[in-house]
Short mmCIF file of C-alpha atoms in Angstrom, two decimals:
data_model
loop_
_atom_site.label_atom_id
_atom_site.label_comp_id
_atom_site.label_asym_id
_atom_site.label_seq_id
_atom_site.Cartn_x
_atom_site.Cartn_y
_atom_site.Cartn_z
CA MET A 1 12.99 21.19 24.64
CA LYS A 2 10.43 21.93 27.83
CA TYR A 3 9.33 24.86 28.65
CA CYS A 4 11.25 25.39 31.63
CA GLU A 5 14.78 24.49 29.78
CA PHE A 6 13.63 26.92 27.05
CA GLU A 7 13.62 29.54 29.61
CA ASN A 8 17.24 29.03 31.12
CA LEU A 9 18.25 29.33 27.63
CA LEU A 10 16.68 32.15 26.63
CA SER A 11 17.87 34.27 29.84
CA SER A 12 21.51 33.72 28.00
CA ALA A 13 20.57 34.09 24.75
CA LYS A 14 18.79 37.71 25.46
CA LYS A 15 22.12 39.13 26.48
CA GLY A 16 23.50 38.97 22.99
CA LYS A 17 21.79 39.04 18.90
CA ILE A 18 18.81 37.12 18.30
CA CYS A 19 18.55 35.66 14.63
CA ILE A 20 15.90 33.06 13.51
CA PHE A 21 16.88 31.22 10.51
CA GLY A 22 14.14 30.66 8.11
CA ALA A 23 11.68 32.98 7.14
CA GLY A 24 9.41 30.15 6.18
CA LEU A 25 6.61 28.62 8.01
CA TYR A 26 7.86 28.11 10.77
CA GLY A 27 10.10 31.29 11.46
CA THR A 28 7.24 33.50 10.66
CA THR A 29 4.37 31.30 12.52
CA TRP A 30 4.83 29.56 16.13
CA VAL A 31 8.58 30.00 16.50
CA TYR A 32 8.72 33.77 15.65
CA ASP A 33 5.27 34.14 18.65
CA ILE A 34 6.73 32.00 21.30
CA LEU A 35 9.94 33.76 21.46
CA ARG A 36 7.78 37.17 21.32
CA GLU A 37 5.93 35.37 24.21
CA MET A 38 8.27 34.50 26.46
CA GLU A 39 10.29 38.35 25.82
CA VAL A 40 12.64 38.03 23.22
CA LYS A 41 13.08 40.17 20.66
CA VAL A 42 13.74 38.96 16.97
CA ASP A 43 16.80 41.30 15.99
CA PHE A 44 16.96 39.91 12.02
CA TYR A 45 16.08 36.69 10.17
CA CYS A 46 18.43 35.04 7.78
CA ASP A 47 17.77 32.92 5.04
CA ASN A 48 19.41 30.97 2.50
CA LYS A 49 16.48 32.20 -0.52
CA LYS A 50 16.44 35.23 0.93
CA LYS A 51 18.20 38.60 0.27
CA SER A 52 18.91 40.89 2.67
CA GLY A 53 17.30 43.51 3.68
CA GLU A 54 13.48 41.91 2.96
CA GLU A 55 11.41 42.42 5.83
CA ILE A 56 9.22 39.47 6.81
CA LYS A 57 7.33 39.84 10.62
CA ASP A 58 6.93 42.69 12.05
CA GLY A 59 9.32 44.76 10.76
CA VAL A 60 12.57 42.71 11.15
CA LYS A 61 14.52 41.96 8.64
CA THR A 62 16.91 39.51 6.69
CA ILE A 63 20.24 39.97 6.76
CA SER A 64 22.69 37.80 4.51
CA PRO A 65 24.28 34.74 5.73
CA GLU A 66 27.62 35.97 5.52
CA GLU A 67 26.25 39.09 7.47
CA LEU A 68 25.11 36.60 10.21
CA TYR A 69 28.28 34.54 10.25
CA LEU A 70 30.28 37.96 11.55
CA PHE A 71 28.12 37.98 15.32
CA HIS A 72 29.97 35.00 16.03
CA ASP A 73 29.21 33.91 19.60
CA LYS A 74 27.81 36.91 20.04
CA VAL A 75 24.50 35.91 18.33
CA THR A 76 21.71 32.90 19.14
CA VAL A 77 20.28 31.32 15.98
CA PHE A 78 16.64 29.75 16.29
CA VAL A 79 16.97 27.55 13.41
CA ALA A 80 13.48 27.35 12.50
CA VAL A 81 13.40 24.69 9.54
CA SER A 82 11.90 20.82 9.06
CA TYR A 83 14.25 18.28 11.11
CA ARG A 84 14.76 16.96 7.60
CA TYR A 85 16.76 20.26 7.03
CA GLN A 86 18.42 20.95 10.44
CA GLU A 87 21.46 19.25 10.57
CA SER A 88 22.93 20.83 7.11
CA ILE A 89 21.43 24.29 8.57
CA ARG A 90 23.88 23.21 11.44
CA GLU A 91 27.08 22.45 9.63
CA GLN A 92 26.47 25.31 8.12
CA LEU A 93 26.70 27.43 10.33
CA LYS A 94 29.04 25.73 12.56
CA GLU A 95 31.41 25.88 9.06
CA ASN A 96 31.17 29.53 9.61
CA GLY A 97 32.27 30.10 13.26
CA ILE A 98 28.29 30.13 14.83
CA PHE A 99 27.96 27.89 17.62
CA ASN A 100 25.03 29.05 19.57
CA ILE A 101 22.16 27.62 17.90
CA VAL A 102 18.63 25.84 18.68
CA GLU A 103 16.81 24.07 16.45
CA MET A 104 12.75 24.40 16.92
CA ASP A 105 11.35 22.01 14.41
CA GLN A 106 8.67 19.64 14.57
CA ILE A 107 10.05 17.68 17.54
CA PHE A 108 10.88 21.07 19.86
CA LEU A 109 7.22 21.95 19.35
CA GLN A 110 5.81 18.64 20.30
CA VAL A 111 8.29 18.24 23.26
CA PHE A 112 7.32 22.17 24.47
CA LEU A 113 3.71 21.38 24.29
CA GLU A 114 3.27 17.87 26.01
CA ASP A 115 5.17 20.06 28.84
CA LEU A 116 2.86 22.76 29.24
CA LEU A 117 -0.21 20.13 28.56
CA ARG A 118 1.25 18.16 32.13
CA LYS A 119 1.57 21.34 33.43
CA ASN A 120 -1.71 22.78 32.60
CA GLU A 121 -1.61 25.64 34.14
CA PRO A 122 -3.59 28.54 33.45
CA GLU A 123 -1.81 31.17 33.14
CA LEU A 124 0.74 29.45 30.82
CA ASN A 125 -1.83 27.47 29.23
CA ASN A 126 -3.87 31.44 27.65
CA LYS A 127 -0.20 32.64 27.09
CA PHE A 128 0.35 29.77 24.33
CA LYS A 129 -2.86 29.73 23.15
CA PHE A 130 -1.64 30.11 19.89
CA VAL A 131 -0.22 26.92 19.85
CA LEU A 132 -1.89 24.99 22.17
CA ASN A 133 -5.09 25.24 21.15
CA ASP A 134 -5.71 23.15 18.03
CA ALA A 135 -8.24 25.98 16.00
CA ASP A 136 -6.09 28.85 16.81
CA TYR A 137 -2.78 26.48 15.64
CA ILE A 138 -4.51 25.53 12.33
CA SER A 139 -6.04 28.98 11.39
CA THR A 140 -2.24 30.11 11.54
CA GLU A 141 -0.86 27.74 9.33
CA PHE A 142 -3.75 28.05 7.19
CA GLU A 143 -3.65 31.69 6.40
CA TYR A 144 0.32 31.35 5.61
CA HIS A 145 -0.73 28.88 3.30
CA MET A 146 -3.58 30.18 1.42
CA GLY A 147 -2.73 33.67 2.22
CA TYR A 148 -6.68 34.16 4.17
CA ARG A 149 -8.27 33.24 7.69
CA PRO A 150 -10.39 29.91 7.20
CA ASN A 151 -14.11 30.89 7.70
CA LEU A 152 -14.88 27.76 10.84
CA ASP A 153 -18.05 28.76 11.80
CA ASP A 154 -19.75 28.70 8.01
CA PRO A 155 -16.75 26.98 5.70
CA LYS A 156 -17.34 26.92 1.86
CA THR A 157 -14.24 25.63 0.18
CA PHE A 158 -12.59 22.29 0.25
CA ASN A 159 -10.03 23.03 1.98
CA GLU A 160 -11.80 25.36 5.14
CA LYS A 161 -13.81 21.94 5.49
CA ILE A 162 -11.05 19.31 5.43
CA GLN A 163 -9.72 22.16 8.77
CA TRP A 164 -13.74 21.78 10.04
CA LEU A 165 -13.37 17.70 10.03
CA LYS A 166 -10.25 17.87 11.75
CA LEU A 167 -11.56 20.03 14.72
CA HIS A 168 -15.31 18.19 14.68
CA VAL A 169 -15.34 14.65 13.55
CA ARG A 170 -13.06 12.00 15.56
CA ASN A 171 -14.22 8.82 14.86
CA PRO A 172 -11.43 6.41 16.96
CA GLU A 173 -11.95 3.89 14.04
CA TYR A 174 -10.14 6.05 11.75
CA THR A 175 -6.90 5.97 14.15
CA ARG A 176 -6.83 2.28 12.86
CA MET A 177 -7.62 3.72 8.93
CA VAL A 178 -4.36 5.30 9.46
CA ASP A 179 -2.24 3.11 11.02
CA LYS A 180 -0.22 1.85 8.19
CA TYR A 181 0.59 -1.67 10.05
CA GLU A 182 -3.53 -2.18 11.56
CA VAL A 183 -5.34 -0.75 8.42
CA LYS A 184 -4.20 -3.92 6.50
CA ASN A 185 -6.31 -6.26 8.38
CA TYR A 186 -8.93 -3.48 8.35
CA ILE A 187 -8.80 -3.97 4.52
CA ALA A 188 -8.40 -7.47 4.21
CA GLU A 189 -11.38 -7.47 6.50
CA LYS A 190 -13.97 -5.16 4.58
CA VAL A 191 -12.69 -6.34 0.75
CA GLY A 192 -10.34 -9.09 1.14
CA LYS A 193 -6.36 -10.23 1.78
CA GLU A 194 -5.94 -10.38 -1.99
CA TYR A 195 -5.92 -6.01 -2.32
CA VAL A 196 -3.23 -5.52 0.69
CA ILE A 197 0.43 -5.05 0.20
CA PRO A 198 2.37 -8.06 1.43
CA THR A 199 3.76 -7.56 4.35
CA LEU A 200 7.67 -7.97 4.82
CA GLY A 201 8.65 -6.85 8.56
CA ILE A 202 7.27 -5.16 11.38
CA TYR A 203 9.37 -3.45 13.96
CA ASP A 204 9.83 -1.06 17.02
CA ALA A 205 13.37 -0.33 16.78
CA PHE A 206 15.45 0.46 13.73
CA ASP A 207 17.96 -2.14 15.01
CA GLU A 208 15.47 -4.90 14.65
CA ILE A 209 15.68 -4.81 11.53
CA GLU A 210 17.27 -7.92 10.34
CA PHE A 211 18.04 -6.44 6.17
CA ASP A 212 19.97 -10.31 5.28
CA LYS A 213 16.52 -11.68 5.92
CA LEU A 214 15.58 -9.07 3.40
CA PRO A 215 14.56 -9.35 -0.36
CA ARG A 216 16.94 -7.80 -2.99
CA GLN A 217 14.36 -4.29 -3.24
CA PHE A 218 11.88 -3.45 -0.53
CA VAL A 219 10.02 -0.16 1.05
CA LEU A 220 10.34 1.10 4.94
CA LYS A 221 7.58 2.70 6.28
CA CYS A 222 6.26 4.29 10.17
CA THR A 223 3.38 3.30 10.66
CA HIS A 224 2.38 6.40 12.39
CA ASP A 225 3.11 9.61 9.76
CA SER A 226 2.95 10.70 6.17
CA GLY A 227 6.31 11.29 4.18
CA SER A 228 8.94 8.78 6.16
CA THR A 229 9.09 6.34 2.97
CA VAL A 230 12.37 5.20 2.34
CA VAL A 231 12.60 2.75 -1.19
CA CYS A 232 15.35 0.08 -1.38
CA LYS A 233 16.07 -0.54 -5.26
CA ASP A 234 19.07 -2.52 -4.37
CA LYS A 235 20.56 -4.17 -0.85
CA ASN A 236 23.85 -3.82 -2.43
CA SER A 237 23.57 0.12 -2.56
CA PHE A 238 21.16 0.95 -0.09
CA ASP A 239 22.16 3.77 2.27
CA ILE A 240 21.70 2.20 5.98
CA GLU A 241 22.64 5.10 8.16
CA ASN A 242 20.39 7.54 5.47
CA ALA A 243 17.24 5.42 6.59
CA ARG A 244 18.31 4.99 10.30
CA THR A 245 18.32 8.89 10.44
CA LEU A 246 14.98 9.71 8.88
CA LEU A 247 12.97 6.88 10.20
CA GLU A 248 14.47 7.24 14.10
CA ARG A 249 13.72 11.07 13.99
CA ASN A 250 10.24 10.17 12.48
CA LEU A 251 9.48 7.52 15.49
CA LYS A 252 10.05 10.32 17.95
CA TYR A 253 7.71 12.48 16.17
CA ASN A 254 4.17 12.18 17.05
CA TYR A 255 2.19 13.22 13.74
CA TYR A 256 -0.94 14.90 15.02
CA TRP A 257 1.17 17.70 16.16
CA ALA A 258 1.95 18.67 12.50
CA GLY A 259 -1.27 19.45 11.09
CA ARG A 260 -4.02 18.70 13.64
CA GLU A 261 -4.47 15.50 12.56
CA TRP A 262 -6.47 13.77 15.84
CA GLN A 263 -6.71 10.54 13.98
CA TYR A 264 -2.60 9.97 13.90
CA LYS A 265 -2.70 11.03 17.73
CA ASP A 266 -2.89 7.53 19.09
CA VAL A 267 -1.31 5.51 16.56
CA LYS A 268 1.44 3.72 17.97
CA PRO A 269 4.99 5.04 16.07
CA ARG A 270 6.82 1.50 14.14
CA ILE A 271 8.40 1.26 11.48
CA ILE A 272 6.91 -1.58 8.31
CA ALA A 273 8.81 -3.13 5.58
CA GLU A 274 6.75 -3.89 2.50
CA GLN A 275 7.40 -5.30 -1.01
CA TYR A 276 8.44 -3.32 -3.28
CA LEU A 277 6.08 -2.73 -6.56
CA GLU A 278 6.58 -1.42 -10.01
CA ASP A 279 4.79 -2.05 -13.11
CA ASN A 280 6.40 -4.09 -15.36
CA GLN A 281 5.08 -2.32 -18.36
CA ASP A 282 7.37 1.84 -17.82
CA ARG A 283 9.17 0.22 -14.42
CA GLU A 284 6.47 2.93 -12.55
CA LEU A 285 4.49 2.97 -10.10
CA ARG A 286 1.40 5.56 -10.27
CA ASP A 287 -0.99 6.61 -7.17
CA TYR A 288 -4.93 6.42 -7.90
CA LYS A 289 -6.34 8.56 -5.39
CA PHE A 290 -9.98 8.32 -5.17
CA PHE A 291 -11.78 11.50 -3.71
CA CYS A 292 -14.85 9.97 -1.67
CA PHE A 293 -17.57 12.07 -0.59
CA HIS A 294 -20.35 10.54 1.44
CA GLY A 295 -19.61 6.98 -0.07
CA VAL A 296 -19.46 8.50 -3.84
CA ALA A 297 -15.90 8.63 -5.91
CA LYS A 298 -16.47 11.49 -7.69
CA VAL A 299 -12.75 12.53 -8.14
CA LEU A 300 -10.05 10.01 -9.19
CA LEU A 301 -6.18 11.90 -8.99
CA ILE A 302 -3.37 10.25 -10.58
CA ALA A 303 -0.08 11.20 -9.46
CA GLN A 304 3.05 10.00 -11.01
CA GLY A 305 6.63 10.19 -10.47
CA ARG A 306 6.73 10.10 -6.81
CA MET A 307 8.35 7.04 -5.71
CA SER A 308 11.71 8.56 -7.71
CA SER A 309 14.18 11.15 -7.14
CA GLU A 310 14.80 11.78 -10.37
CA SER A 311 10.99 12.21 -11.63
CA GLU A 312 9.64 15.71 -11.06
CA VAL A 313 6.24 14.64 -9.17
CA THR A 314 2.65 15.40 -11.38
CA THR A 315 -0.90 14.71 -10.50
CA ASP A 316 -4.09 14.77 -13.14
CA PHE A 317 -7.59 15.22 -11.91
CA TYR A 318 -10.69 13.34 -13.65
CA ASN A 319 -14.37 13.36 -13.33
CA GLU A 320 -16.40 9.53 -12.48
CA LYS A 321 -16.38 9.80 -16.50
CA LEU A 322 -12.67 9.81 -16.64
CA GLU A 323 -12.39 13.36 -18.39
CA HIS A 324 -9.77 15.19 -17.51
CA ILE A 325 -10.34 18.24 -14.96
CA GLU A 326 -8.57 21.44 -15.56
CA MET A 327 -7.63 21.71 -11.76
CA LYS A 328 -3.79 21.56 -9.40
CA SER A 329 -3.16 20.96 -5.95
CA GLY A 330 0.63 21.39 -5.58
CA HIS A 331 2.10 19.84 -8.59
CA PRO A 332 2.24 20.55 -12.41
CA ASN A 333 -0.31 18.29 -14.95
CA ALA A 334 2.18 15.93 -16.43
CA LEU A 335 3.15 16.50 -20.41
CA VAL A 336 1.89 13.15 -21.43
CA LYS A 337 -1.42 11.88 -20.58
CA PRO A 338 -0.65 9.22 -17.64
CA HIS A 339 -2.00 5.39 -17.98
CA MET A 340 -5.29 4.86 -16.39
CA PRO A 341 -6.10 2.14 -14.29
CA GLU A 342 -7.05 -1.00 -16.25
CA ASN A 343 -9.24 -2.06 -13.48
CA TYR A 344 -10.41 1.55 -12.48
CA LEU A 345 -14.15 0.29 -11.95
CA GLU A 346 -13.03 -2.13 -9.52
CA MET A 347 -11.33 0.51 -7.53
CA LYS A 348 -14.22 2.63 -7.60
CA GLU A 349 -16.19 0.06 -5.95
CA ILE A 350 -14.17 -0.40 -3.33
CA ALA A 351 -13.57 3.32 -2.51
CA GLU A 352 -17.16 3.74 -2.19
CA LYS A 353 -17.43 0.64 0.14
CA LEU A 354 -14.64 1.67 1.87
CA SER A 355 -15.72 5.74 2.20
CA SER A 356 -19.90 4.84 2.73
CA GLY A 357 -20.76 6.77 6.03
CA ILE A 358 -17.79 9.20 5.96
CA PRO A 359 -17.73 13.08 5.18
CA HIS A 360 -14.65 12.70 3.18
CA VAL A 361 -12.01 10.46 2.52
CA ARG A 362 -9.35 9.71 0.36
CA VAL A 363 -8.84 6.19 -0.69
CA ASP A 364 -5.76 5.00 -2.46
CA PHE A 365 -4.63 2.61 -4.97
CA TYR A 366 -1.65 0.71 -6.89
CA GLU A 367 -2.00 -1.37 -9.58
CA VAL A 368 0.82 -3.46 -10.55
CA ASN A 369 0.58 -5.63 -13.63
CA GLY A 370 -3.00 -5.82 -13.59
CA GLN A 371 -2.88 -6.23 -9.87
CA VAL A 372 -5.23 -3.97 -7.64
CA TYR A 373 -3.21 -2.78 -3.77
CA LEU A 374 -4.98 -0.69 -1.41
CA GLY A 375 -2.37 1.87 -0.42
CA GLU A 376 -4.19 3.59 2.50
CA PHE A 377 -6.99 6.51 3.47
CA THR A 378 -6.24 9.71 4.15
CA PHE A 379 -8.95 11.89 5.95
CA HIS A 380 -7.35 15.29 5.24
CA HIS A 381 -6.02 15.75 1.86
CA GLN A 382 -2.49 17.57 2.06
CA GLY A 383 -3.70 18.76 5.34
CA GLY A 384 -6.12 20.86 3.21
CA MET A 385 -3.11 23.19 3.47
CA VAL A 386 -2.48 23.61 -0.51
CA PRO A 387 -4.74 25.89 -2.30
CA LEU A 388 -6.79 23.81 -5.24
CA LYS A 389 -6.49 25.95 -8.32
CA PRO A 390 -8.85 27.51 -10.31
CA TYR A 391 -10.38 28.24 -6.74
CA GLU A 392 -13.88 27.52 -8.29
CA ARG A 393 -12.70 24.50 -7.91
CA ASP A 394 -11.97 24.28 -4.42
CA LEU A 395 -15.43 25.32 -3.84
CA GLU A 396 -17.19 23.01 -5.94
CA LEU A 397 -15.47 19.81 -3.85
CA GLY A 398 -16.43 22.39 -0.65
CA SER A 399 -19.90 22.18 -1.97
CA TRP A 400 -20.09 18.12 -1.83
CA ILE A 401 -19.14 17.91 1.97
CA HIS A 402 -22.30 17.56 4.20
CA LEU A 403 -21.01 18.85 7.66
CA GLU A 404 -24.39 18.96 8.72
CA ASP A 405 -24.24 15.03 7.59
#
């Protein structure tokens, strides 16, 4: 929503109660702060996962959904959750008599900030510096996730240095490397087309997809973001409308605004259809992710369960000798030791060749029936916003990134 439109909406909303629905990252950071700067007093929070009476921020407490419903048209609810959950929350509120609803998600923030940048008014730029300035924005998000402010002047940990790299390393070639379509040519040029996952189609809009021409199994994803993958294991039961909702929404979103990862800012938003990959041995598709530091692959992460809604995602870390490392990053270790890649040395050699001259990049592979495919490049693992545990690992991996280089 543009600034003036939001300002007009708030003028009427201020006449009643103000509620932020969602006491997570958005609700406790930029949503709350934007409302505060626009002189809106938040009366209470509401969250399906919080108990009534919990203090969330600046003395503002939660009320239960049942308490919220009693306000009917005398409350405006600002829904501060990811766009993936906006529709379900909106339906929940409407079913219980709440109709003054404002969606404040990633796309709201993008439109709001891009409008401010077009205006380029010094007063507004200063007022909303906390979301316009990349360093301010990522510092607040970092503190929410990690529990402390990052030292961007003298970073020590892996996650702190990831934030520094976001702000200071802006190589135009990185944009090509994160574009899920353009990277295929990059891989073919650098190491060979045999490592490229076959493309079934590239589309500017969802309605361009000719599903009758796609095979029974395939994968759809946006080329410009992360997390928009849709897997079709059987076209006869594939939910096209759910795929449409996710992909069309993501096409509107510039992924740069999510974590200020500069390389995504100018990637052309498109949809790509790829060949579905599955290893015949156990019908699993494991990710083999090499953490490369200045051209040296020092850590291997094996991720399992990412392509299945029925399995828990697990991650296991290994050193260069394929010895298991005591380290976790957002997911548990597998209960059973994962399959080690048959072509480990080949993957490692490719990863090191492709990461030469780069302070840090994660190079991701799949191994399917003995064939190695290169999945993607990730310059900022989990956005640098997920704790590496134990903390000593965060420091150790951080020591391998030499910022002076």
